[in-house]
Amino acid sequence: MTGSFDGELREQLARARQAEAEARDAGDEDGASAYAGRAAELLRIAGQHGIELPPEAPADRA
């Protein structure tokens, strides 16, 4: 169960960060802010459960 919870948090964090980047690229600062808030919330939830997630999105995705 823990592994699937960990995996789900990681997947949701990746999606939130991707959506934030896409919103920012499209000039949608409100959307980017909302997705950044979602990512922060997922990091908070992970911390409460002792799951370490990367605190920031990678600067370069090649």
GROMACS .gro file of N, CA and C in nm:
model
  186
    1MET      N    1   0.083  -0.120   0.000
    1MET     CA    2   0.000   0.000   0.000
    1MET      C    3   0.086   0.125   0.000
    2THR      N    4   0.191   0.127   0.082
    2THR     CA    5   0.277   0.245   0.089
    2THR      C    6   0.341   0.274  -0.046
    3GLY      N    7   0.384   0.170  -0.115
    3GLY     CA    8   0.446   0.190  -0.245
    3GLY      C    9   0.352   0.252  -0.345
    4SER      N   10   0.225   0.211  -0.343
    4SER     CA   11   0.131   0.269  -0.437
    4SER      C   12   0.096   0.413  -0.399
    5PHE      N   13   0.089   0.443  -0.269
    5PHE     CA   14   0.065   0.579  -0.223
    5PHE      C   15   0.181   0.669  -0.264
    6ASP      N   16   0.303   0.621  -0.241
    6ASP     CA   17   0.424   0.693  -0.280
    6ASP      C   18   0.423   0.719  -0.431
    7GLY      N   19   0.393   0.616  -0.507
    7GLY     CA   20   0.391   0.629  -0.652
    7GLY      C   21   0.285   0.727  -0.700
    8GLU      N   22   0.169   0.722  -0.637
    8GLU     CA   23   0.061   0.814  -0.675
    8GLU      C   24   0.100   0.959  -0.646
    9LEU      N   25   0.163   0.982  -0.531
    9LEU     CA   26   0.208   1.119  -0.499
    9LEU      C   27   0.310   1.166  -0.603
   10ARG      N   28   0.404   1.079  -0.637
   10ARG     CA   29   0.506   1.117  -0.736
   10ARG      C   30   0.443   1.148  -0.871
   11GLU      N   31   0.347   1.066  -0.911
   11GLU     CA   32   0.279   1.087  -1.039
   11GLU      C   33   0.200   1.218  -1.039
   12GLN      N   34   0.127   1.243  -0.933
   12GLN     CA   35   0.049   1.366  -0.924
   12GLN      C   36   0.141   1.489  -0.920
   13LEU      N   37   0.253   1.478  -0.850
   13LEU     CA   38   0.347   1.589  -0.845
   13LEU      C   39   0.404   1.618  -0.983
   14ALA      N   40   0.441   1.514  -1.054
   14ALA     CA   41   0.494   1.533  -1.190
   14ALA      C   42   0.390   1.599  -1.280
   15ARG      N   43   0.263   1.554  -1.269
   15ARG     CA   44   0.157   1.614  -1.351
   15ARG      C   45   0.133   1.761  -1.315
   16ALA      N   46   0.133   1.791  -1.185
   16ALA     CA   47   0.112   1.929  -1.142
   16ALA      C   48   0.225   2.019  -1.192
   17ARG      N   49   0.347   1.970  -1.184
   17ARG     CA   50   0.461   2.050  -1.230
   17ARG      C   51   0.458   2.069  -1.380
   18GLN      N   52   0.418   1.966  -1.453
   18GLN     CA   53   0.408   1.978  -1.599
   18GLN      C   54   0.299   2.078  -1.636
   19ALA      N   55   0.185   2.069  -1.569
   19ALA     CA   56   0.075   2.162  -1.597
   19ALA      C   57   0.114   2.305  -1.560
   20GLU      N   58   0.189   2.321  -1.452
   20GLU     CA   59   0.237   2.454  -1.414
   20GLU      C   60   0.326   2.512  -1.524
   21ALA      N   61   0.419   2.431  -1.573
   21ALA     CA   62   0.509   2.477  -1.679
   21ALA      C   63   0.432   2.513  -1.805
   22GLU      N   64   0.335   2.430  -1.841
   22GLU     CA   65   0.256   2.457  -1.961
   22GLU      C   66   0.174   2.585  -1.945
   23ALA      N   67   0.116   2.605  -1.828
   23ALA     CA   68   0.039   2.727  -1.804
   23ALA      C   69   0.129   2.849  -1.811
   24ARG      N   70   0.246   2.839  -1.750
   24ARG     CA   71   0.340   2.951  -1.751
   24ARG      C   72   0.383   2.983  -1.896
   25ASP      N   73   0.413   2.877  -1.973
   25ASP     CA   74   0.452   2.896  -2.113
   25ASP      C   75   0.341   2.963  -2.194
   26ALA      N   76   0.216   2.935  -2.157
   26ALA     CA   77   0.101   2.992  -2.228
   26ALA      C   78   0.066   3.131  -2.176
   27GLY      N   79   0.141   3.179  -2.077
   27GLY     CA   80   0.113   3.311  -2.022
   27GLY      C   81  -0.001   3.313  -1.921
   28ASP      N   82  -0.040   3.197  -1.874
   28ASP     CA   83  -0.150   3.185  -1.779
   28ASP      C   84  -0.093   3.182  -1.637
   29GLU      N   85  -0.068   3.299  -1.583
   29GLU     CA   86  -0.006   3.306  -1.450
   29GLU      C   87  -0.100   3.257  -1.340
   30ASP      N   88  -0.230   3.278  -1.355
   30ASP     CA   89  -0.325   3.227  -1.255
   30ASP      C   90  -0.322   3.074  -1.253
   31GLY      N   91  -0.324   3.015  -1.370
   31GLY     CA   92  -0.317   2.869  -1.379
   31GLY      C   93  -0.186   2.817  -1.324
   32ALA      N   94  -0.076   2.884  -1.358
   32ALA     CA   95   0.055   2.842  -1.309
   32ALA      C   96   0.059   2.848  -1.157
   33SER      N   97   0.002   2.953  -1.102
   33SER     CA   98  -0.002   2.968  -0.957
   33SER      C   99  -0.085   2.858  -0.892
   34ALA      N  100  -0.196   2.823  -0.953
   34ALA     CA  101  -0.281   2.717  -0.900
   34ALA      C  102  -0.207   2.583  -0.901
   35TYR      N  103  -0.139   2.553  -1.009
   35TYR     CA  104  -0.065   2.427  -1.017
   35TYR      C  105   0.055   2.427  -0.922
   36ALA      N  106   0.118   2.541  -0.903
   36ALA     CA  107   0.228   2.551  -0.807
   36ALA      C  108   0.175   2.524  -0.666
   37GLY      N  109   0.056   2.574  -0.636
   37GLY     CA  110  -0.007   2.547  -0.507
   37GLY      C  111  -0.038   2.399  -0.490
   38ARG      N  112  -0.082   2.336  -0.597
   38ARG     CA  113  -0.110   2.191  -0.593
   38ARG      C  114   0.019   2.114  -0.564
   39ALA      N  115   0.127   2.152  -0.630
   39ALA     CA  116   0.255   2.086  -0.607
   39ALA      C  117   0.299   2.104  -0.462
   40ALA      N  118   0.284   2.223  -0.409
   40ALA     CA  119   0.321   2.250  -0.270
   40ALA      C  120   0.238   2.165  -0.174
   41GLU      N  121   0.111   2.151  -0.203
   41GLU     CA  122   0.023   2.068  -0.118
   41GLU      C  123   0.065   1.922  -0.123
   42LEU      N  124   0.099   1.873  -0.241
   42LEU     CA  125   0.144   1.734  -0.252
   42LEU      C  126   0.274   1.712  -0.175
   43LEU      N  127   0.364   1.810  -0.179
   43LEU     CA  128   0.488   1.799  -0.101
   43LEU      C  129   0.458   1.798   0.048
   44ARG      N  130   0.360   1.877   0.091
   44ARG     CA  131   0.322   1.879   0.232
   44ARG      C  132   0.265   1.744   0.274
   45ILE      N  133   0.177   1.688   0.192
   45ILE     CA  134   0.120   1.557   0.222
   45ILE      C  135   0.229   1.451   0.229
   46ALA      N  136   0.319   1.453   0.135
   46ALA     CA  137   0.429   1.357   0.135
   46ALA      C  138   0.510   1.369   0.263
   47GLY      N  139   0.541   1.491   0.303
   47GLY     CA  140   0.618   1.514   0.425
   47GLY      C  141   0.547   1.460   0.548
   48GLN      N  142   0.418   1.474   0.553
   48GLN     CA  143   0.340   1.422   0.667
   48GLN      C  144   0.347   1.270   0.676
   49HIS      N  145   0.372   1.206   0.563
   49HIS     CA  146   0.377   1.060   0.559
   49HIS      C  147   0.520   1.007   0.547
   50GLY      N  148   0.618   1.095   0.563
   50GLY     CA  149   0.757   1.052   0.559
   50GLY      C  150   0.806   1.011   0.422
   51ILE      N  151   0.743   1.062   0.317
   51ILE     CA  152   0.783   1.029   0.180
   51ILE      C  153   0.865   1.145   0.126
   52GLU      N  154   0.985   1.115   0.082
   52GLU     CA  155   1.070   1.220   0.027
   52GLU      C  156   1.044   1.233  -0.123
   53LEU      N  157   1.006   1.353  -0.162
   53LEU     CA  158   0.986   1.385  -0.303
   53LEU      C  159   1.081   1.499  -0.339
   54PRO      N  160   1.119   1.510  -0.466
   54PRO     CA  161   1.204   1.622  -0.504
   54PRO      C  162   1.133   1.754  -0.479
   55PRO      N  163   1.197   1.848  -0.409
   55PRO     CA  164   1.131   1.974  -0.372
   55PRO      C  165   1.104   2.066  -0.489
   56GLU      N  166   1.182   2.054  -0.595
   56GLU     CA  167   1.166   2.142  -0.711
   56GLU      C  168   1.170   2.061  -0.839
   57ALA      N  169   1.108   2.116  -0.938
   57ALA     CA  170   1.113   2.051  -1.069
   57ALA      C  171   1.254   2.064  -1.125
   58PRO      N  172   1.298   1.964  -1.200
   58PRO     CA  173   1.430   1.974  -1.261
   58PRO      C  174   1.438   2.094  -1.355
   59ALA      N  175   1.548   2.164  -1.355
   59ALA     CA  176   1.565   2.281  -1.439
   59ALA      C  177   1.571   2.242  -1.586
   60ASP      N  178   1.627   2.128  -1.614
   60ASP     CA  179   1.645   2.082  -1.752
   60ASP      C  180   1.586   1.944  -1.768
   61ARG      N  181   1.495   1.930  -1.865
   61ARG     CA  182   1.441   1.798  -1.895
   61ARG      C  183   1.472   1.765  -2.039
   62ALA      N  184   1.580   1.694  -2.061
   62ALA     CA  185   1.617   1.664  -2.199
   62ALA      C  186   1.589   1.523  -2.238
   0.00000   0.00000   0.00000
